[in-house]
PDB file of C-alpha atoms in Angstrom:
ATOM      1  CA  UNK A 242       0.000   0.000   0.000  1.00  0.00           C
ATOM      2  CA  UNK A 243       1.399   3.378  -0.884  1.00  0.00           C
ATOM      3  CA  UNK A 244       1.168   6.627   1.068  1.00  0.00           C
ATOM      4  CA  UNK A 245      -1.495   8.780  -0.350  1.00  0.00           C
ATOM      5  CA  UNK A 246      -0.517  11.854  -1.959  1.00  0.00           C
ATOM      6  CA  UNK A 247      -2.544  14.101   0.920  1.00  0.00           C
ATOM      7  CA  UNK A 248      -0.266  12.738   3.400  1.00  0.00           C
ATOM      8  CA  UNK A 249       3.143  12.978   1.096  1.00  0.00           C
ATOM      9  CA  UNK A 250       1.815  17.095   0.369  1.00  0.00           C
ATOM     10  CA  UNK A 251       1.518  17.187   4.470  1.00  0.00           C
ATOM     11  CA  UNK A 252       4.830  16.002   5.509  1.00  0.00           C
ATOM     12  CA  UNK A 253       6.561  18.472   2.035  1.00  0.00           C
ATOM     13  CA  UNK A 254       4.732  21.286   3.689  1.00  0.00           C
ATOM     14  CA  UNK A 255       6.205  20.856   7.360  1.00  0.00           C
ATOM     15  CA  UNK A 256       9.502  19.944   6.070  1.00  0.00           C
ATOM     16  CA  UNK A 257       9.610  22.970   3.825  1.00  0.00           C
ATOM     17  CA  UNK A 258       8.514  25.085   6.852  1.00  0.00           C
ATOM     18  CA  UNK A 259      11.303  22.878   8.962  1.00  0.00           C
ATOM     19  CA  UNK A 260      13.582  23.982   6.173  1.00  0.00           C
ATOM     20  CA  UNK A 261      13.394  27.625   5.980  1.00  0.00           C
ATOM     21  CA  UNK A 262      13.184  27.881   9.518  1.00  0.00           C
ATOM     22  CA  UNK A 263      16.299  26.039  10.477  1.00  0.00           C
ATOM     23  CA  UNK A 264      18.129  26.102   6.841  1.00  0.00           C
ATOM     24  CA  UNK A 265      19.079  23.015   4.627  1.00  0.00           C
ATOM     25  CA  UNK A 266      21.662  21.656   6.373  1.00  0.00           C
ATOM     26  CA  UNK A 267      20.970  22.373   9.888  1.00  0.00           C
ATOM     27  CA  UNK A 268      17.755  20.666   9.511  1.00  0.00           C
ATOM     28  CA  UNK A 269      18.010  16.487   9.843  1.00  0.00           C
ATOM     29  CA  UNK A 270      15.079  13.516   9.079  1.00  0.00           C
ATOM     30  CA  UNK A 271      14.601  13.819  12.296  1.00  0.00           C
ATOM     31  CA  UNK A 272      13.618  17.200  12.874  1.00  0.00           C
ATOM     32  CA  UNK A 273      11.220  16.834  10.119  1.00  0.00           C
ATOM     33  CA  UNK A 274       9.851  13.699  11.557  1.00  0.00           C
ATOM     34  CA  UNK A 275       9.735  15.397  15.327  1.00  0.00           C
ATOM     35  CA  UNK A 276       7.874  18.453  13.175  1.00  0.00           C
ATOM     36  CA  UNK A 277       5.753  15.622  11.919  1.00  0.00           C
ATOM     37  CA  UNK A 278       4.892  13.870  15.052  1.00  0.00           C
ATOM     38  CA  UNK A 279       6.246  10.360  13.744  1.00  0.00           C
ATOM     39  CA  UNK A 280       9.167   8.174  13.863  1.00  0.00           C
ATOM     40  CA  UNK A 281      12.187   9.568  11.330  1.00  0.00           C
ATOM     41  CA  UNK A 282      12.153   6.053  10.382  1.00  0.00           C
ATOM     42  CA  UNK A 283       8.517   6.278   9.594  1.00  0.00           C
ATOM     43  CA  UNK A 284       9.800   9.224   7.268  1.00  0.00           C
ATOM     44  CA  UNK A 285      11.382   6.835   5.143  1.00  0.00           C
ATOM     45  CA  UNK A 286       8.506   5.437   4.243  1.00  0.00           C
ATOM     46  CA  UNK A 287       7.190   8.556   2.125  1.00  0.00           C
ATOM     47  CA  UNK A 288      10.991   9.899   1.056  1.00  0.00           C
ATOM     48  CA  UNK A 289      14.300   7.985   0.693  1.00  0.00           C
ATOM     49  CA  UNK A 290      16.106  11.236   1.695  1.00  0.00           C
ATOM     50  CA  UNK A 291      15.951  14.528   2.904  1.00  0.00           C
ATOM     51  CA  UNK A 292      17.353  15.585  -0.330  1.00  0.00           C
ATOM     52  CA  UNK A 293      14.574  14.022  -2.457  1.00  0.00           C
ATOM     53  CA  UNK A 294      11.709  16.107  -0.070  1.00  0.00           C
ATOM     54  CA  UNK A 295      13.844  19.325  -0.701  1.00  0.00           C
ATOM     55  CA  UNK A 296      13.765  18.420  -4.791  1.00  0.00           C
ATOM     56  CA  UNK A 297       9.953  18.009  -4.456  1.00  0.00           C
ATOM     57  CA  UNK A 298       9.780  21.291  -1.985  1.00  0.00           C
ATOM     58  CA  UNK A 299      11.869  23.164  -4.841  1.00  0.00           C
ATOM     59  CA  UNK A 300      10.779  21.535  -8.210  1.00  0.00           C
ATOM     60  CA  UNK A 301       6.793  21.946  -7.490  1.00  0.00           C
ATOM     61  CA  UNK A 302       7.189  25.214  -6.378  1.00  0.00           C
ATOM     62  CA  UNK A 303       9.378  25.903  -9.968  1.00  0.00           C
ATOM     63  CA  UNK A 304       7.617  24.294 -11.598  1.00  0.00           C
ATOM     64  CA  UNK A 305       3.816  26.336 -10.349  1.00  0.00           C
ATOM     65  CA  UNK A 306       6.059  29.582 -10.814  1.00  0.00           C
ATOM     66  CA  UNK A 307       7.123  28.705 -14.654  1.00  0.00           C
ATOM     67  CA  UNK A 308       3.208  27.418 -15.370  1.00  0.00           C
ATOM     68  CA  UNK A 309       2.009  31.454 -14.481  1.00  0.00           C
ATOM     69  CA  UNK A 310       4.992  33.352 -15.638  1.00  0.00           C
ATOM     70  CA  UNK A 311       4.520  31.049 -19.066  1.00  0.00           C
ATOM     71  CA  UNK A 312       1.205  32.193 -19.154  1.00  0.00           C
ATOM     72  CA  UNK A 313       1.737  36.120 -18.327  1.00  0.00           C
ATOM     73  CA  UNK A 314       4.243  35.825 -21.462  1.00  0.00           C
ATOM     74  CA  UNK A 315       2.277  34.565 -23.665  1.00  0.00           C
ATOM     75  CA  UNK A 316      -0.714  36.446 -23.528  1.00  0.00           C
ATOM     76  CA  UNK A 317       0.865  39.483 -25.668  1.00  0.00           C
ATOM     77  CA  UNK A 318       0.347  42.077 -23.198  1.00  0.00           C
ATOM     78  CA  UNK A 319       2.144  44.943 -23.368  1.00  0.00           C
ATOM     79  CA  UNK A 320       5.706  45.730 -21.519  1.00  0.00           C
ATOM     80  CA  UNK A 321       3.999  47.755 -18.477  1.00  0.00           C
ATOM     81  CA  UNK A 322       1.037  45.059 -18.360  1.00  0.00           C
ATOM     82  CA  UNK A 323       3.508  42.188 -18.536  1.00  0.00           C
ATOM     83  CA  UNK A 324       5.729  43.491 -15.544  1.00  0.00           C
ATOM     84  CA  UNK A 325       2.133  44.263 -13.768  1.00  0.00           C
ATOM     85  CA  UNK A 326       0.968  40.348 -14.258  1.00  0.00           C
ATOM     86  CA  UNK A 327       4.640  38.752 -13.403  1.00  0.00           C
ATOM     87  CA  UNK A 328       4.633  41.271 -10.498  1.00  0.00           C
ATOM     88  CA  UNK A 329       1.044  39.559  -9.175  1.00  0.00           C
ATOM     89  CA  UNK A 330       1.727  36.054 -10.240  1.00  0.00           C
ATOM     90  CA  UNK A 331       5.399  36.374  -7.913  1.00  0.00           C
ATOM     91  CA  UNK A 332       3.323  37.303  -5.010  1.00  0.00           C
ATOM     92  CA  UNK A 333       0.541  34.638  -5.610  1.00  0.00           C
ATOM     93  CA  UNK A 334       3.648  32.246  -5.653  1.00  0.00           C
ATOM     94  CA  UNK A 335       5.136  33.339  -2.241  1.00  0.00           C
ATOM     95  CA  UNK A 336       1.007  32.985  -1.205  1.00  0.00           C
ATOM     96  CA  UNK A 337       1.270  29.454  -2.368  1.00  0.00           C
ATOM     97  CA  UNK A 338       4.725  28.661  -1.466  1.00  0.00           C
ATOM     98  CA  UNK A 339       5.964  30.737   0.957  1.00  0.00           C
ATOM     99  CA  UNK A 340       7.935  27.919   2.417  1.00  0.00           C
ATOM    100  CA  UNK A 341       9.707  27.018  -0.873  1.00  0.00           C
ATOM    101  CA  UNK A 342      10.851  30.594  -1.595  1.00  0.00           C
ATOM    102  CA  UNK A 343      12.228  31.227   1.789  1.00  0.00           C
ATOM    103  CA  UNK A 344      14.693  28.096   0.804  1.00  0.00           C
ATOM    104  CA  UNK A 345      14.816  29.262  -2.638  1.00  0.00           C
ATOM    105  CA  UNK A 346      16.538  32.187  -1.730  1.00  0.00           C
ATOM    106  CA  UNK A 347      18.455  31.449   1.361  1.00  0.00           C
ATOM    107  CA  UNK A 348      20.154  28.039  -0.510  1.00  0.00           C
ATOM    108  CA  UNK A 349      19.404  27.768  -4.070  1.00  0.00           C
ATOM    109  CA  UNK A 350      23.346  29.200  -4.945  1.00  0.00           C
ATOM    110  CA  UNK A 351      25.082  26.611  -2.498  1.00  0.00           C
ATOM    111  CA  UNK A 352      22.508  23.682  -3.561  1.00  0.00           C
ATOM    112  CA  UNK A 353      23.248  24.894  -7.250  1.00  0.00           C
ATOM    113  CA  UNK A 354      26.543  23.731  -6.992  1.00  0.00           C
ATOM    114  CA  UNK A 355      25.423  20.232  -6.699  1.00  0.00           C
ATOM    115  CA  UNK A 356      24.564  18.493  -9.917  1.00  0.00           C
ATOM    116  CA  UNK A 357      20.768  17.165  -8.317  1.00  0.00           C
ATOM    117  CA  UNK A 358      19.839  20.883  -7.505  1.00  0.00           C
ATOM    118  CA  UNK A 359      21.347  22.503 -11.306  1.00  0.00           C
ATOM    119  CA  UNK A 360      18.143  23.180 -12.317  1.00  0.00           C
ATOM    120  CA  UNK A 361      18.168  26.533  -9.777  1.00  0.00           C
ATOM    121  CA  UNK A 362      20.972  28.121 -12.008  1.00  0.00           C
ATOM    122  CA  UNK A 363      18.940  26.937 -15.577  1.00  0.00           C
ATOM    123  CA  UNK A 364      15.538  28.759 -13.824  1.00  0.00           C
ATOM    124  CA  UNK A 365      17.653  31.610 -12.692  1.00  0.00           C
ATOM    125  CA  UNK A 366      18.626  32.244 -15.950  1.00  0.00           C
ATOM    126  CA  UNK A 367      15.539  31.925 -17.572  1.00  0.00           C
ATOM    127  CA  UNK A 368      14.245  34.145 -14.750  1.00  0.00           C
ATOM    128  CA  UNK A 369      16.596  36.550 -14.993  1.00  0.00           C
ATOM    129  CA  UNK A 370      16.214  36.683 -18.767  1.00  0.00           C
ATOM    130  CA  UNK A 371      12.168  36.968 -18.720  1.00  0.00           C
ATOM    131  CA  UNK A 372      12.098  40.287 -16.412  1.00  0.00           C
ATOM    132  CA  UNK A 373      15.160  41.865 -18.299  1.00  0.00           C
ATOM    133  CA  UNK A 374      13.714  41.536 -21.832  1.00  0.00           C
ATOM    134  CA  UNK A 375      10.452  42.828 -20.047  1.00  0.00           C
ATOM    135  CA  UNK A 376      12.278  45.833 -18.657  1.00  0.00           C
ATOM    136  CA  UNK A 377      13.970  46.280 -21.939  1.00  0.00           C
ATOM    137  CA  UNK A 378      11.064  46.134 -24.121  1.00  0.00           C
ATOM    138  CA  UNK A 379       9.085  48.704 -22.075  1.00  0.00           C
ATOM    139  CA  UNK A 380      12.564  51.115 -22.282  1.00  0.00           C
ATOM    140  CA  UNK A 381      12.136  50.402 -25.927  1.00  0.00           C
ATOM    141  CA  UNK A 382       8.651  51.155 -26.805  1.00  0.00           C
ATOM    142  CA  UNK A 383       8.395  54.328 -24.584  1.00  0.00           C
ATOM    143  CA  UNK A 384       6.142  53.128 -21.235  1.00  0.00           C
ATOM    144  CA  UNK A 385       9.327  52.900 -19.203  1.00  0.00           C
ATOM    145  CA  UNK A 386      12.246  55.644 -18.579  1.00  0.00           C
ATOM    146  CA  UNK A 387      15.182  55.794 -21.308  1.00  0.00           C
ATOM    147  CA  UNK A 388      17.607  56.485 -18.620  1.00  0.00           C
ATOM    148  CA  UNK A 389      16.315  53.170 -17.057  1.00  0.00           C
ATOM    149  CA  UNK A 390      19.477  50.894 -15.898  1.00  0.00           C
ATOM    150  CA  UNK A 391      17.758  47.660 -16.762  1.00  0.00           C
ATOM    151  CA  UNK A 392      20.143  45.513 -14.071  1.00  0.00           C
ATOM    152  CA  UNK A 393      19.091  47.721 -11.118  1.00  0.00           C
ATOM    153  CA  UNK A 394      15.819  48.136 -11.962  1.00  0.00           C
ATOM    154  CA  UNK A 395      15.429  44.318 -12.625  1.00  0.00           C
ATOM    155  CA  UNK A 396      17.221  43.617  -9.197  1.00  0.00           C
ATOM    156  CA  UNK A 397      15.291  46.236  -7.640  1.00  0.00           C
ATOM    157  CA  UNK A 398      12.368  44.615  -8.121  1.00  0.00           C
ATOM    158  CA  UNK A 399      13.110  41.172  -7.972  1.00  0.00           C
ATOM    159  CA  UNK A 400      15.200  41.406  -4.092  1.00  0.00           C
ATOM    160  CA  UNK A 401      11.579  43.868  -3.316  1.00  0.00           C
ATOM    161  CA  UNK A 402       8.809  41.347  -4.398  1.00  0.00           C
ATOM    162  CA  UNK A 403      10.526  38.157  -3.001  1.00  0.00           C
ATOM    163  CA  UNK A 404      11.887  39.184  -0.013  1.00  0.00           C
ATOM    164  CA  UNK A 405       8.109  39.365   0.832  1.00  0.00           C
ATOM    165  CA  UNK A 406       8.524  35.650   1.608  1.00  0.00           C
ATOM    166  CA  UNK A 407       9.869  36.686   4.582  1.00  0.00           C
ATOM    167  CA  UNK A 408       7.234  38.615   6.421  1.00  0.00           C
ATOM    168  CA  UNK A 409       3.931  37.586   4.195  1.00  0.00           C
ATOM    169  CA  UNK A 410       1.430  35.304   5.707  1.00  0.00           C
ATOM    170  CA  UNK A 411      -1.100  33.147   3.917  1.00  0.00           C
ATOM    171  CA  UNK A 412      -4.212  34.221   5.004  1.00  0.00           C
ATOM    172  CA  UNK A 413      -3.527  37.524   6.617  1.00  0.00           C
ATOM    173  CA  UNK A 414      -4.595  41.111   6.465  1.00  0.00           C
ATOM    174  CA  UNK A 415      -4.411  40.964   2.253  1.00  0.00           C
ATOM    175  CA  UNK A 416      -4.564  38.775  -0.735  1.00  0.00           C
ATOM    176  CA  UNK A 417      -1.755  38.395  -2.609  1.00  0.00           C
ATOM    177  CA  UNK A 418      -3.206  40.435  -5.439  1.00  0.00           C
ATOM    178  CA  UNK A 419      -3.723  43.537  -3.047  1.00  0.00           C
ATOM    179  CA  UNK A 420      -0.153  43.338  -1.725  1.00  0.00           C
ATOM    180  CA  UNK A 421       0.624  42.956  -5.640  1.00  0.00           C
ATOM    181  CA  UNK A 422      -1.546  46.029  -6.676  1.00  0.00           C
ATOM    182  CA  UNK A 423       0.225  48.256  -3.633  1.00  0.00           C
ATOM    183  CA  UNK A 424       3.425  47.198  -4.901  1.00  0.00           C
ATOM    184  CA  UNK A 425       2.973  48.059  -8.223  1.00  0.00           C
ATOM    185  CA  UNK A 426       1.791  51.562  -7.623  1.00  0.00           C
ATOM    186  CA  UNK A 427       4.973  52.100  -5.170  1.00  0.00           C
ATOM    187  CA  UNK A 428       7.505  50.860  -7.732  1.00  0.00           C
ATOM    188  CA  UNK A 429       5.167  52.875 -10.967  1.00  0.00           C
ATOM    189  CA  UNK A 430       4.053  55.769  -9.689  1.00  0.00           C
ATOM    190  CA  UNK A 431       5.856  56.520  -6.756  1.00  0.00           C
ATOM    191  CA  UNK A 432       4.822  57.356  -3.387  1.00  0.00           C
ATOM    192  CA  UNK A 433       4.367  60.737  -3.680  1.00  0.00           C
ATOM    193  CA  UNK A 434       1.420  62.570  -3.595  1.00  0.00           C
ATOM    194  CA  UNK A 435       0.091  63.605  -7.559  1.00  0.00           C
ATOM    195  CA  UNK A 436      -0.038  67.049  -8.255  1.00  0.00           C
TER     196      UNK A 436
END
Protein backbone atom coordinates (compact mmCIF):
# COMPACT_ATOMS: atom_id res chain seq x y z
CA UNK A 1 0.00 0.00 0.00
CA UNK A 2 1.40 3.38 -0.88
CA UNK A 3 1.17 6.63 1.07
CA UNK A 4 -1.50 8.78 -0.35
CA UNK A 5 -0.52 11.85 -1.96
CA UNK A 6 -2.54 14.10 0.92
CA UNK A 7 -0.27 12.74 3.40
CA UNK A 8 3.14 12.98 1.10
CA UNK A 9 1.82 17.10 0.37
CA UNK A 10 1.52 17.19 4.47
CA UNK A 11 4.83 16.00 5.51
CA UNK A 12 6.56 18.47 2.04
CA UNK A 13 4.73 21.29 3.69
CA UNK A 14 6.20 20.86 7.36
CA UNK A 15 9.50 19.94 6.07
CA UNK A 16 9.61 22.97 3.82
CA UNK A 17 8.51 25.08 6.85
CA UNK A 18 11.30 22.88 8.96
CA UNK A 19 13.58 23.98 6.17
CA UNK A 20 13.39 27.62 5.98
CA UNK A 21 13.18 27.88 9.52
CA UNK A 22 16.30 26.04 10.48
CA UNK A 23 18.13 26.10 6.84
CA UNK A 24 19.08 23.02 4.63
CA UNK A 25 21.66 21.66 6.37
CA UNK A 26 20.97 22.37 9.89
CA UNK A 27 17.75 20.67 9.51
CA UNK A 28 18.01 16.49 9.84
CA UNK A 29 15.08 13.52 9.08
CA UNK A 30 14.60 13.82 12.30
CA UNK A 31 13.62 17.20 12.87
CA UNK A 32 11.22 16.83 10.12
CA UNK A 33 9.85 13.70 11.56
CA UNK A 34 9.73 15.40 15.33
CA UNK A 35 7.87 18.45 13.17
CA UNK A 36 5.75 15.62 11.92
CA UNK A 37 4.89 13.87 15.05
CA UNK A 38 6.25 10.36 13.74
CA UNK A 39 9.17 8.17 13.86
CA UNK A 40 12.19 9.57 11.33
CA UNK A 41 12.15 6.05 10.38
CA UNK A 42 8.52 6.28 9.59
CA UNK A 43 9.80 9.22 7.27
CA UNK A 44 11.38 6.83 5.14
CA UNK A 45 8.51 5.44 4.24
CA UNK A 46 7.19 8.56 2.13
CA UNK A 47 10.99 9.90 1.06
CA UNK A 48 14.30 7.98 0.69
CA UNK A 49 16.11 11.24 1.69
CA UNK A 50 15.95 14.53 2.90
CA UNK A 51 17.35 15.58 -0.33
CA UNK A 52 14.57 14.02 -2.46
CA UNK A 53 11.71 16.11 -0.07
CA UNK A 54 13.84 19.32 -0.70
CA UNK A 55 13.77 18.42 -4.79
CA UNK A 56 9.95 18.01 -4.46
CA UNK A 57 9.78 21.29 -1.99
CA UNK A 58 11.87 23.16 -4.84
CA UNK A 59 10.78 21.53 -8.21
CA UNK A 60 6.79 21.95 -7.49
CA UNK A 61 7.19 25.21 -6.38
CA UNK A 62 9.38 25.90 -9.97
CA UNK A 63 7.62 24.29 -11.60
CA UNK A 64 3.82 26.34 -10.35
CA UNK A 65 6.06 29.58 -10.81
CA UNK A 66 7.12 28.71 -14.65
CA UNK A 67 3.21 27.42 -15.37
CA UNK A 68 2.01 31.45 -14.48
CA UNK A 69 4.99 33.35 -15.64
CA UNK A 70 4.52 31.05 -19.07
CA UNK A 71 1.20 32.19 -19.15
CA UNK A 72 1.74 36.12 -18.33
CA UNK A 73 4.24 35.83 -21.46
CA UNK A 74 2.28 34.56 -23.66
CA UNK A 75 -0.71 36.45 -23.53
CA UNK A 76 0.86 39.48 -25.67
CA UNK A 77 0.35 42.08 -23.20
CA UNK A 78 2.14 44.94 -23.37
CA UNK A 79 5.71 45.73 -21.52
CA UNK A 80 4.00 47.75 -18.48
CA UNK A 81 1.04 45.06 -18.36
CA UNK A 82 3.51 42.19 -18.54
CA UNK A 83 5.73 43.49 -15.54
CA UNK A 84 2.13 44.26 -13.77
CA UNK A 85 0.97 40.35 -14.26
CA UNK A 86 4.64 38.75 -13.40
CA UNK A 87 4.63 41.27 -10.50
CA UNK A 88 1.04 39.56 -9.17
CA UNK A 89 1.73 36.05 -10.24
CA UNK A 90 5.40 36.37 -7.91
CA UNK A 91 3.32 37.30 -5.01
CA UNK A 92 0.54 34.64 -5.61
CA UNK A 93 3.65 32.25 -5.65
CA UNK A 94 5.14 33.34 -2.24
CA UNK A 95 1.01 32.99 -1.20
CA UNK A 96 1.27 29.45 -2.37
CA UNK A 97 4.72 28.66 -1.47
CA UNK A 98 5.96 30.74 0.96
CA UNK A 99 7.94 27.92 2.42
CA UNK A 100 9.71 27.02 -0.87
CA UNK A 101 10.85 30.59 -1.59
CA UNK A 102 12.23 31.23 1.79
CA UNK A 103 14.69 28.10 0.80
CA UNK A 104 14.82 29.26 -2.64
CA UNK A 105 16.54 32.19 -1.73
CA UNK A 106 18.45 31.45 1.36
CA UNK A 107 20.15 28.04 -0.51
CA UNK A 108 19.40 27.77 -4.07
CA UNK A 109 23.35 29.20 -4.95
CA UNK A 110 25.08 26.61 -2.50
CA UNK A 111 22.51 23.68 -3.56
CA UNK A 112 23.25 24.89 -7.25
CA UNK A 113 26.54 23.73 -6.99
CA UNK A 114 25.42 20.23 -6.70
CA UNK A 115 24.56 18.49 -9.92
CA UNK A 116 20.77 17.16 -8.32
CA UNK A 117 19.84 20.88 -7.51
CA UNK A 118 21.35 22.50 -11.31
CA UNK A 119 18.14 23.18 -12.32
CA UNK A 120 18.17 26.53 -9.78
CA UNK A 121 20.97 28.12 -12.01
CA UNK A 122 18.94 26.94 -15.58
CA UNK A 123 15.54 28.76 -13.82
CA UNK A 124 17.65 31.61 -12.69
CA UNK A 125 18.63 32.24 -15.95
CA UNK A 126 15.54 31.92 -17.57
CA UNK A 127 14.24 34.15 -14.75
CA UNK A 128 16.60 36.55 -14.99
CA UNK A 129 16.21 36.68 -18.77
CA UNK A 130 12.17 36.97 -18.72
CA UNK A 131 12.10 40.29 -16.41
CA UNK A 132 15.16 41.86 -18.30
CA UNK A 133 13.71 41.54 -21.83
CA UNK A 134 10.45 42.83 -20.05
CA UNK A 135 12.28 45.83 -18.66
CA UNK A 136 13.97 46.28 -21.94
CA UNK A 137 11.06 46.13 -24.12
CA UNK A 138 9.09 48.70 -22.08
CA UNK A 139 12.56 51.12 -22.28
CA UNK A 140 12.14 50.40 -25.93
CA UNK A 141 8.65 51.15 -26.80
CA UNK A 142 8.39 54.33 -24.58
CA UNK A 143 6.14 53.13 -21.23
CA UNK A 144 9.33 52.90 -19.20
CA UNK A 145 12.25 55.64 -18.58
CA UNK A 146 15.18 55.79 -21.31
CA UNK A 147 17.61 56.48 -18.62
CA UNK A 148 16.31 53.17 -17.06
CA UNK A 149 19.48 50.89 -15.90
CA UNK A 150 17.76 47.66 -16.76
CA UNK A 151 20.14 45.51 -14.07
CA UNK A 152 19.09 47.72 -11.12
CA UNK A 153 15.82 48.14 -11.96
CA UNK A 154 15.43 44.32 -12.62
CA UNK A 155 17.22 43.62 -9.20
CA UNK A 156 15.29 46.24 -7.64
CA UNK A 157 12.37 44.61 -8.12
CA UNK A 158 13.11 41.17 -7.97
CA UNK A 159 15.20 41.41 -4.09
CA UNK A 160 11.58 43.87 -3.32
CA UNK A 161 8.81 41.35 -4.40
CA UNK A 162 10.53 38.16 -3.00
CA UNK A 163 11.89 39.18 -0.01
CA UNK A 164 8.11 39.36 0.83
CA UNK A 165 8.52 35.65 1.61
CA UNK A 166 9.87 36.69 4.58
CA UNK A 167 7.23 38.61 6.42
CA UNK A 168 3.93 37.59 4.19
CA UNK A 169 1.43 35.30 5.71
CA UNK A 170 -1.10 33.15 3.92
CA UNK A 171 -4.21 34.22 5.00
CA UNK A 172 -3.53 37.52 6.62
CA UNK A 173 -4.59 41.11 6.46
CA UNK A 174 -4.41 40.96 2.25
CA UNK A 175 -4.56 38.77 -0.74
CA UNK A 176 -1.75 38.39 -2.61
CA UNK A 177 -3.21 40.43 -5.44
CA UNK A 178 -3.72 43.54 -3.05
CA UNK A 179 -0.15 43.34 -1.72
CA UNK A 180 0.62 42.96 -5.64
CA UNK A 181 -1.55 46.03 -6.68
CA UNK A 182 0.22 48.26 -3.63
CA UNK A 183 3.42 47.20 -4.90
CA UNK A 184 2.97 48.06 -8.22
CA UNK A 185 1.79 51.56 -7.62
CA UNK A 186 4.97 52.10 -5.17
CA UNK A 187 7.50 50.86 -7.73
CA UNK A 188 5.17 52.87 -10.97
CA UNK A 189 4.05 55.77 -9.69
CA UNK A 190 5.86 56.52 -6.76
CA UNK A 191 4.82 57.36 -3.39
CA UNK A 192 4.37 60.74 -3.68
CA UNK A 193 1.42 62.57 -3.59
CA UNK A 194 0.09 63.60 -7.56
CA UNK A 195 -0.04 67.05 -8.26
Amino acid sequence: MSPSPERRRELLGIAAEVFAEQGYNATTVRKIADAAGMLAGSLYYHFDSKESMLEEILRTFLTELWDGYDTVLQAGLDPRATLEALVTESFREIDRHRAAVAIYQKESRHLAAQERFEYLSDSQQRFEKTWLTTLERGVADGVFRDDLDIRLAYRFVRDTVWVAASWYRPGGGHSPEEIARQYLSMVLDGISVRT
